[in-house]
């Protein structure tokens, strides 16, 4: 049974990789920078992304978001308050997004002036908020340029060691909720050491969606990454 | 591909259910109350369990724990500081425990006076700390009597709505980290409402492993459940 599962899983991941490669080509042609945000449930992906979308829109960037959850459209409604077009993907029991789900939800966007709804040409950034899960999303390429692993100060500094695949496959790490680092007894040095142990030299942002701390550095990184395409 | 996966998954879950039924019979014969603790990564399962094990041992109960993680034996080492025998299960990429993993780790316990290491007879409580994940552990019966869903005040009050399968299959809910409820802006009424919406009437404990708040009610519940076997 286990051997069959391993073989079948390999086949699924291979098919997903092929689809993701196709998506990556489409995103590159359209000139849109795509990011895939992965973390535990409750790390604060949605709050962080809401603040990011609002700030980017204020700077005149054209942004959109896809958000994955097993159930509810709570997160899409929260993100839509930024004014950006947002589509909810309900996975109904599946613990991660895959490339096929992304492909299916790339059409049907609301009209955004200057953006071609079919090709996404004219869009600057597309953010994908993954299902809250530190395990399975690590294995599914969504065609993103940048994979972001998020970790809140409430979660324990050893998460990178316990979930190495995610942190090892990430391009950037974001520590969230630093406004409550003190009451949580967060050990900053240990967290940074553990992230660097799994992914040496990875760019790390220390942020609070509540106070805005660290957001300037994050937004500068986004602008740099977009220029570097 | 999807149909094959669904069929194979059904077969795996059926096999797991059969194994779990066998385990449940063994646990009942041995007179040990088994609990399965499920939550996000970072909810504080280990801290809560460490406090629980220490308190139960102080009352003279015989307790043991199995703890699942993808990698590292950090949690087993933390739990062992309670003085209770603890075994780490490393799943190496699998995002949940299953009945087969539990069965394999039921032998080889260190000597506990008054406990039969082969049958576990004489043991009062066996706690299983699942892999941090709100999705997949919901589908895998481990032969436990009581499934406990944990949720921290830092995670957002809508988690029960977004992960209904876990909360719906739980016998008790534990809210953790209530000592930092205020800086986190935790909306207690909303959290209780959401848990009750998914699982009406479920017993809910509001706890802090740091201050000990709520632990007396939790320990009384454990004692009652053990008497009720």
Coordinates of C-alpha atoms in Angstrom, one line a residue:
Chain A
X1 CA 0.0 0.0 0.0
X2 CA 2.8 2.4 1.0
X3 CA 4.7 1.7 -2.3
X4 CA 1.6 2.4 -4.4
X5 CA 1.1 5.6 -2.5
X6 CA 4.7 6.7 -3.0
X7 CA 4.5 5.9 -6.8
X8 CA 1.1 7.7 -7.2
X9 CA 2.3 10.7 -5.2
X10 CA 5.4 10.9 -7.4
X11 CA 3.1 10.9 -10.4
X12 CA 0.9 13.6 -9.0
X13 CA 3.9 15.8 -8.1
X14 CA 5.3 15.3 -11.5
X15 CA 2.1 16.4 -13.2
X16 CA 1.9 19.3 -10.8
X17 CA 5.5 20.3 -11.6
X18 CA 4.6 20.3 -15.4
X19 CA 1.5 22.4 -14.8
X20 CA 3.5 24.8 -12.6
X21 CA 6.2 25.2 -15.2
X22 CA 3.5 26.2 -17.7
X23 CA 2.1 28.7 -15.2
X24 CA 5.5 30.1 -14.6
X25 CA 5.9 30.7 -18.3
X26 CA 2.6 32.5 -18.5
X27 CA 3.4 34.7 -15.5
X28 CA 6.8 35.6 -16.9
X29 CA 5.2 36.5 -20.3
X30 CA 2.6 38.6 -18.6
X31 CA 5.3 40.4 -16.5
X32 CA 3.6 39.6 -13.2
X33 CA 5.6 38.8 -10.1
X34 CA 3.9 35.9 -8.3
X35 CA 4.5 35.0 -4.6
X36 CA 3.3 32.0 -2.7
X37 CA 2.8 32.6 1.1
X38 CA 3.0 29.5 3.3
X39 CA 2.6 29.2 7.1
X40 CA 0.8 27.5 9.9
X41 CA -2.9 28.3 10.4
X42 CA -3.0 31.5 12.5
X43 CA 0.4 32.9 11.7
X44 CA -1.2 36.0 10.3
X45 CA -0.8 35.5 6.5
X46 CA -4.1 37.3 5.8
X47 CA -3.4 40.3 8.0
X48 CA 0.2 40.6 6.6
X49 CA -1.1 40.3 3.0
X50 CA -4.0 42.8 3.6
X51 CA -1.4 45.4 4.8
X52 CA 0.9 44.5 1.8
X53 CA -1.9 44.9 -0.8
X54 CA -3.1 48.2 0.7
X55 CA 0.4 49.6 0.7
X56 CA 1.2 48.5 -2.8
X57 CA -2.0 49.9 -4.1
X58 CA -1.2 53.2 -2.4
X59 CA 2.0 53.3 -4.3
X60 CA 0.1 52.8 -7.6
X61 CA 1.0 49.1 -8.1
X62 CA -1.6 46.8 -9.7
X63 CA -2.1 43.8 -7.4
X64 CA -4.3 40.8 -7.0
X65 CA -4.6 37.8 -4.7
X66 CA -5.7 34.2 -4.7
X67 CA -6.4 32.8 -1.2
X68 CA -6.8 29.1 -0.4
X69 CA -8.8 27.7 2.5
X70 CA -10.6 24.4 3.1
X71 CA -13.8 26.2 3.8
X72 CA -15.3 29.7 4.1
X73 CA -14.5 32.8 2.1
X74 CA -13.6 34.8 5.3
X75 CA -10.1 35.5 4.0
X76 CA -11.1 36.7 0.6
X77 CA -13.6 39.1 2.2
X78 CA -10.9 40.4 4.5
X79 CA -8.4 40.8 1.7
X80 CA -11.0 42.5 -0.6
X81 CA -11.2 45.3 2.0
X82 CA -7.8 46.4 0.6
X83 CA -9.6 47.2 -2.7
X84 CA -7.5 44.6 -4.6
X85 CA -9.3 42.0 -6.7
X86 CA -9.3 38.7 -4.7
X87 CA -10.5 35.2 -5.5
X88 CA -11.1 32.5 -2.9
X89 CA -10.2 28.9 -3.6
X90 CA -12.0 26.4 -1.3
X91 CA -10.1 23.1 -1.3
X92 CA -12.8 21.2 0.6
X93 CA -10.6 18.9 2.6
X94 CA -7.3 19.2 0.6
X95 CA -4.6 20.5 2.8
X96 CA -2.7 22.6 0.1
X97 CA -3.1 24.4 -3.1
X98 CA -1.9 22.8 -6.4
X99 CA -1.0 24.2 -9.8
X100 CA -4.3 23.0 -11.3
X101 CA -6.4 24.9 -8.7
X102 CA -4.3 28.1 -9.5
X103 CA -4.8 27.6 -13.3
X104 CA -8.6 27.2 -12.8
X105 CA -8.8 30.4 -10.9
X106 CA -6.8 32.6 -13.2
X107 CA -9.8 33.5 -15.3
X108 CA -12.9 35.4 -14.3
X109 CA -11.1 38.3 -12.5
X110 CA -13.1 41.5 -12.0
X111 CA -12.1 44.3 -14.3
X112 CA -8.9 46.0 -13.3
X113 CA -8.1 49.1 -15.4
X114 CA -4.9 48.4 -17.4
X115 CA -4.9 44.6 -16.7
X116 CA -5.8 42.1 -19.4
X117 CA -8.1 39.7 -17.5
X118 CA -7.2 36.7 -19.8
X119 CA -3.4 37.0 -19.8
X120 CA -3.0 39.1 -16.6
X121 CA -0.6 41.4 -18.6
X122 CA -0.4 44.7 -16.8
X123 CA -0.6 43.2 -13.4
X124 CA 2.4 43.9 -11.2
X125 CA 2.0 41.4 -8.3
X126 CA -0.1 38.3 -7.8
X127 CA -0.1 37.0 -4.2
X128 CA -1.2 33.4 -3.5
X129 CA -2.1 32.8 0.2
X130 CA -1.8 29.0 0.6
X131 CA -3.8 26.8 3.0
X132 CA -2.5 27.1 6.6
X133 CA -0.2 24.1 6.8
X134 CA 3.6 23.7 7.2
X135 CA 3.9 20.3 5.5
X136 CA 2.1 19.6 2.2
X137 CA 2.3 23.0 0.5
X138 CA 6.1 22.6 0.5
X139 CA 5.8 19.9 -2.2
X140 CA 3.5 21.7 -4.6
X141 CA 5.0 24.3 -6.9
X142 CA 2.4 26.8 -7.9
X143 CA 4.5 28.5 -10.6
X144 CA 5.5 31.2 -8.2
X145 CA 8.7 33.2 -8.5
X146 CA 9.1 33.7 -4.7
X147 CA 8.0 31.3 -2.0
X148 CA 7.6 33.0 1.4
X149 CA 7.6 31.1 4.7
X150 CA 5.9 32.9 7.5
X151 CA 6.4 32.2 11.2
X152 CA 4.8 34.1 14.1
X153 CA 6.5 35.0 17.4
X154 CA 3.8 32.9 19.1
X155 CA 4.7 29.6 17.5
X156 CA 8.0 28.6 19.0
X157 CA 11.5 29.2 17.6
X158 CA 12.1 25.6 16.6
X159 CA 9.5 25.5 13.8
X160 CA 12.2 25.8 11.0
X161 CA 13.9 22.7 12.4
X162 CA 10.7 20.7 12.7
X163 CA 9.4 21.7 9.3
X164 CA 12.7 21.9 7.3
X165 CA 11.2 21.2 3.9
X166 CA 9.2 24.4 3.9
X167 CA 12.0 26.7 5.1
X168 CA 14.5 25.0 2.9
X169 CA 12.4 25.6 -0.2
X170 CA 11.6 29.2 0.7
X171 CA 13.1 32.3 -0.9
X172 CA 12.2 34.7 1.9
X173 CA 11.1 34.3 5.6
X174 CA 8.7 36.6 7.3
X175 CA 8.4 36.7 11.1
X176 CA 5.0 38.1 12.0
X177 CA 3.4 39.6 15.1
X178 CA 6.6 41.1 16.5
X179 CA 4.4 43.6 18.4
X180 CA 3.7 40.7 20.9
X181 CA 7.2 39.3 20.9
X182 CA 7.7 40.3 24.5
X183 CA 4.6 38.9 26.2
X184 CA 5.2 35.7 24.1
X185 CA 8.8 35.4 25.4
X186 CA 10.0 35.2 21.8
X187 CA 13.7 34.4 21.5
X188 CA 14.7 36.4 18.4
X189 CA 18.3 35.2 18.2
X190 CA 17.3 31.6 18.4
X191 CA 14.6 32.0 15.8
X192 CA 17.1 33.7 13.4
X193 CA 19.7 31.0 14.1
X194 CA 17.2 28.2 13.4
X195 CA 16.0 29.8 10.1
X196 CA 19.6 30.2 9.0
X197 CA 20.5 26.7 10.0
X198 CA 17.9 25.3 7.5
X199 CA 18.3 28.0 4.8
X200 CA 21.6 29.8 5.2
X201 CA 21.5 33.4 4.2
X202 CA 17.8 33.6 3.5
X203 CA 16.4 37.1 3.6
X204 CA 14.4 37.5 6.8
X205 CA 11.8 40.2 7.5
X206 CA 10.6 41.0 11.1
X207 CA 7.1 42.4 10.8
X208 CA 3.9 43.4 12.5
X209 CA 0.7 43.9 10.5
X210 CA -0.7 45.7 13.5
X211 CA 2.0 48.4 14.0
X212 CA 3.5 48.3 10.4
X213 CA 7.0 47.5 11.7
X214 CA 9.2 46.0 9.1
X215 CA 6.8 46.7 6.3
X216 CA 9.0 49.3 4.6
X217 CA 11.8 46.7 4.2
X218 CA 9.4 44.1 2.9
X219 CA 7.9 46.6 0.3
X220 CA 11.4 47.6 -0.8
X221 CA 12.2 43.9 -1.3
X222 CA 9.1 43.5 -3.4
X223 CA 10.0 46.5 -5.5
X224 CA 13.5 45.2 -6.0
X225 CA 12.3 41.7 -6.9
X226 CA 9.9 43.2 -9.4
X227 CA 12.6 45.3 -11.1
X228 CA 14.9 42.3 -11.2
X229 CA 12.5 40.2 -13.3
Chain B
X1 CA -5.7 10.6 -11.4
X2 CA -8.0 12.2 -8.8
X3 CA -10.4 9.2 -8.8
X4 CA -7.5 6.8 -8.2
X5 CA -6.3 8.9 -5.3
X6 CA -9.8 9.0 -3.8
X7 CA -10.1 5.3 -4.0
X8 CA -6.6 4.6 -2.7
X9 CA -7.2 7.1 0.1
X10 CA -10.4 5.4 1.0
X11 CA -8.5 2.1 1.2
X12 CA -5.8 3.5 3.4
X13 CA -8.4 5.1 5.7
X14 CA -10.3 1.8 5.9
X15 CA -7.1 -0.1 6.8
X16 CA -6.3 2.6 9.4
X17 CA -9.8 2.3 10.9
X18 CA -9.4 -1.4 11.3
X19 CA -6.0 -1.0 12.9
X20 CA -7.3 1.7 15.2
X21 CA -10.3 -0.5 16.2
X22 CA -7.8 -3.1 17.3
X23 CA -5.8 -0.6 19.2
X24 CA -8.9 0.7 20.9
X25 CA -9.7 -2.9 22.1
X26 CA -6.2 -3.3 23.5
X27 CA -6.3 0.1 25.3
X28 CA -9.7 -0.8 26.8
X29 CA -8.5 -4.2 28.0
X30 CA -5.4 -2.6 29.5
X31 CA -7.6 0.0 31.2
X32 CA -5.6 3.0 29.9
X33 CA -7.4 6.2 28.8
X34 CA -5.9 7.4 25.5
X35 CA -6.1 11.0 24.3
X36 CA -5.1 12.3 20.9
X37 CA -4.1 16.0 20.9
X38 CA -4.4 17.9 17.6
X39 CA -3.7 21.5 16.7
X40 CA -1.8 23.8 14.4
X41 CA 2.0 23.9 14.8
X42 CA 2.8 26.4 17.6
X43 CA -0.5 26.2 19.5
X44 CA 1.3 25.0 22.5
X45 CA 0.4 21.3 22.6
X46 CA 3.8 20.4 24.1
X47 CA 3.7 23.0 26.9
X48 CA 0.1 22.1 27.7
X49 CA 1.0 18.4 27.8
X50 CA 4.1 18.9 29.8
X51 CA 2.1 20.7 32.5
X52 CA -0.6 18.0 32.3
X53 CA 1.9 15.1 32.7
X54 CA 3.6 16.8 35.6
X55 CA 0.3 17.5 37.4
X56 CA -1.0 14.0 36.9
X57 CA 2.2 12.4 38.2
X58 CA 2.1 14.6 41.2
X59 CA -1.3 13.1 41.9
X60 CA 0.1 9.6 41.7
X61 CA -1.3 8.8 38.2
X62 CA 0.8 6.6 35.9
X63 CA 1.1 8.4 32.6
X64 CA 3.0 8.1 29.3
X65 CA 3.2 10.0 26.0
X66 CA 3.8 9.5 22.3
X67 CA 4.7 12.6 20.3
X68 CA 4.7 12.9 16.6
X69 CA 6.9 15.3 14.6
X70 CA 8.2 15.3 11.0
X71 CA 11.8 15.7 12.4
X72 CA 13.7 16.3 15.6
X73 CA 13.1 14.8 19.1
X74 CA 12.8 18.3 20.7
X75 CA 9.3 17.6 21.9
X76 CA 10.1 14.2 23.4
X77 CA 13.0 15.8 25.3
X78 CA 10.7 18.6 26.6
X79 CA 8.0 16.2 27.7
X80 CA 10.5 13.8 29.3
X81 CA 11.3 16.6 31.8
X82 CA 8.0 15.8 33.4
X83 CA 9.5 12.5 34.5
X84 CA 7.0 10.5 32.4
X85 CA 8.1 8.0 29.8
X86 CA 7.9 9.5 26.4
X87 CA 8.5 8.1 22.9
X88 CA 9.1 10.3 19.8
X89 CA 7.6 9.3 16.5
X90 CA 9.4 11.0 13.5
X91 CA 7.1 10.8 10.5
X92 CA 9.8 12.1 8.0
X93 CA 7.5 14.1 5.7
X94 CA 4.1 12.5 6.6
X95 CA 1.8 15.2 8.0
X96 CA -0.1 13.1 10.5
X97 CA 0.2 10.1 12.8
X98 CA -1.6 6.9 11.8
X99 CA -2.7 3.8 13.7
X100 CA 0.2 1.8 12.3
X101 CA 2.8 4.3 13.7
X102 CA 1.1 4.1 17.1
X103 CA 1.1 0.3 17.1
X104 CA 4.8 0.2 16.2
X105 CA 5.7 2.5 19.1
X106 CA 3.6 0.7 21.8
X107 CA 6.5 -1.6 22.7
X108 CA 9.9 -0.8 24.1
X109 CA 8.8 1.6 26.9
X110 CA 11.2 2.2 29.7
X111 CA 10.3 0.4 32.9
X112 CA 7.5 2.0 34.8
X113 CA 6.8 0.4 38.2
X114 CA 3.4 -1.2 38.1
X115 CA 3.0 -1.0 34.3
X116 CA 3.2 -4.1 32.1
X117 CA 5.4 -2.8 29.2
X118 CA 3.8 -5.3 26.7
X119 CA 0.1 -4.7 27.5
X120 CA 0.3 -1.3 29.1
X121 CA -1.9 -2.7 31.9
X122 CA -1.4 -0.5 35.0
X123 CA -1.0 2.7 33.0
X124 CA -3.7 5.3 33.7
X125 CA -3.3 7.7 30.8
X126 CA -1.5 7.6 27.4
X127 CA -1.3 11.0 25.6
X128 CA -0.6 11.1 21.9
X129 CA 0.6 14.5 20.6
X130 CA -0.1 14.6 16.9
X131 CA 1.9 16.3 14.2
X132 CA 1.0 20.0 14.1
X133 CA -1.6 20.2 11.4
X134 CA -5.3 21.1 11.4
X135 CA -6.2 19.0 8.4
X136 CA -4.9 15.5 7.9
X137 CA -4.9 14.2 11.5
X138 CA -8.7 14.7 11.5
X139 CA -9.1 11.7 9.2
X140 CA -6.8 9.2 11.1
X141 CA -8.3 7.4 14.1
X142 CA -5.5 6.4 16.4
X143 CA -7.7 4.3 18.7
X144 CA -8.0 7.1 21.1
X145 CA -11.0 7.5 23.5
X146 CA -10.8 11.3 23.5
X147 CA -9.8 13.5 20.6
X148 CA -8.8 17.0 21.8
X149 CA -8.7 20.0 19.5
X150 CA -6.4 22.8 20.7
X151 CA -6.6 26.4 19.6
X152 CA -4.4 29.3 20.9
X153 CA -5.6 32.8 21.4
X154 CA -3.0 33.9 18.8
X155 CA -4.5 32.0 15.9
X156 CA -7.7 33.8 15.1
X157 CA -11.2 33.0 16.3
X158 CA -12.4 31.6 12.9
X159 CA -10.2 28.5 12.9
X160 CA -13.1 26.2 13.9
X161 CA -15.1 27.4 10.8
X162 CA -12.1 27.1 8.5
X163 CA -11.1 23.6 9.8
X164 CA -14.5 22.1 10.6
X165 CA -13.6 18.4 10.3
X166 CA -11.2 18.6 13.2
X167 CA -13.4 20.5 15.5
X168 CA -16.4 18.4 14.5
X169 CA -14.6 15.1 15.3
X170 CA -13.2 16.4 18.6
X171 CA -14.5 15.4 22.1
X172 CA -13.1 18.3 23.9
X173 CA -11.6 21.7 22.9
X174 CA -8.7 23.5 24.7
X175 CA -8.0 27.1 24.2
X176 CA -4.3 27.7 25.0
X177 CA -2.2 30.8 25.9
X178 CA -5.0 32.7 27.6
X179 CA -2.4 34.7 29.5
X180 CA -1.7 36.6 26.3
X181 CA -5.3 36.9 25.2
X182 CA -5.3 40.7 25.8
X183 CA -2.2 41.7 23.8
X184 CA -3.5 39.4 21.0
X185 CA -6.9 41.1 21.0
X186 CA -8.5 37.7 21.4
X187 CA -12.4 37.8 21.1
X188 CA -13.4 35.1 23.6
X189 CA -17.1 35.2 22.9
X190 CA -16.6 34.9 19.1
X191 CA -14.2 31.9 19.6
X192 CA -16.6 30.1 21.9
X193 CA -19.5 30.8 19.5
X194 CA -17.5 29.5 16.5
X195 CA -16.5 26.3 18.3
X196 CA -20.1 25.7 19.4
X197 CA -21.3 26.3 15.9
X198 CA -19.2 23.4 14.6
X199 CA -19.6 21.2 17.6
X200 CA -22.6 22.2 19.7
X201 CA -22.1 21.6 23.4
X202 CA -18.5 20.4 23.3
X203 CA -16.6 20.8 26.5
X204 CA -14.2 23.8 26.2
X205 CA -11.2 24.5 28.5
X206 CA -9.6 27.9 28.6
X207 CA -6.0 27.4 29.7
X208 CA -2.5 28.8 30.1
X209 CA 0.4 26.4 30.5
X210 CA 2.4 29.4 31.7
X211 CA 0.2 30.5 34.6
X212 CA -1.7 27.3 35.2
X213 CA -5.1 28.9 34.5
X214 CA -7.8 26.4 33.7
X215 CA -5.6 23.4 34.5
X216 CA -7.7 22.3 37.5
X217 CA -10.9 22.0 35.4
X218 CA -8.9 20.1 32.8
X219 CA -7.4 17.7 35.3
X220 CA -10.8 17.1 36.9
X221 CA -12.2 16.3 33.4
X222 CA -9.4 13.8 32.9
X223 CA -10.2 12.2 36.3
X224 CA -13.9 12.0 35.5
X225 CA -13.2 10.5 32.0
X226 CA -11.0 7.9 33.6
X227 CA -13.6 6.9 36.2
X228 CA -16.2 6.7 33.5
X229 CA -14.4 4.1 31.4

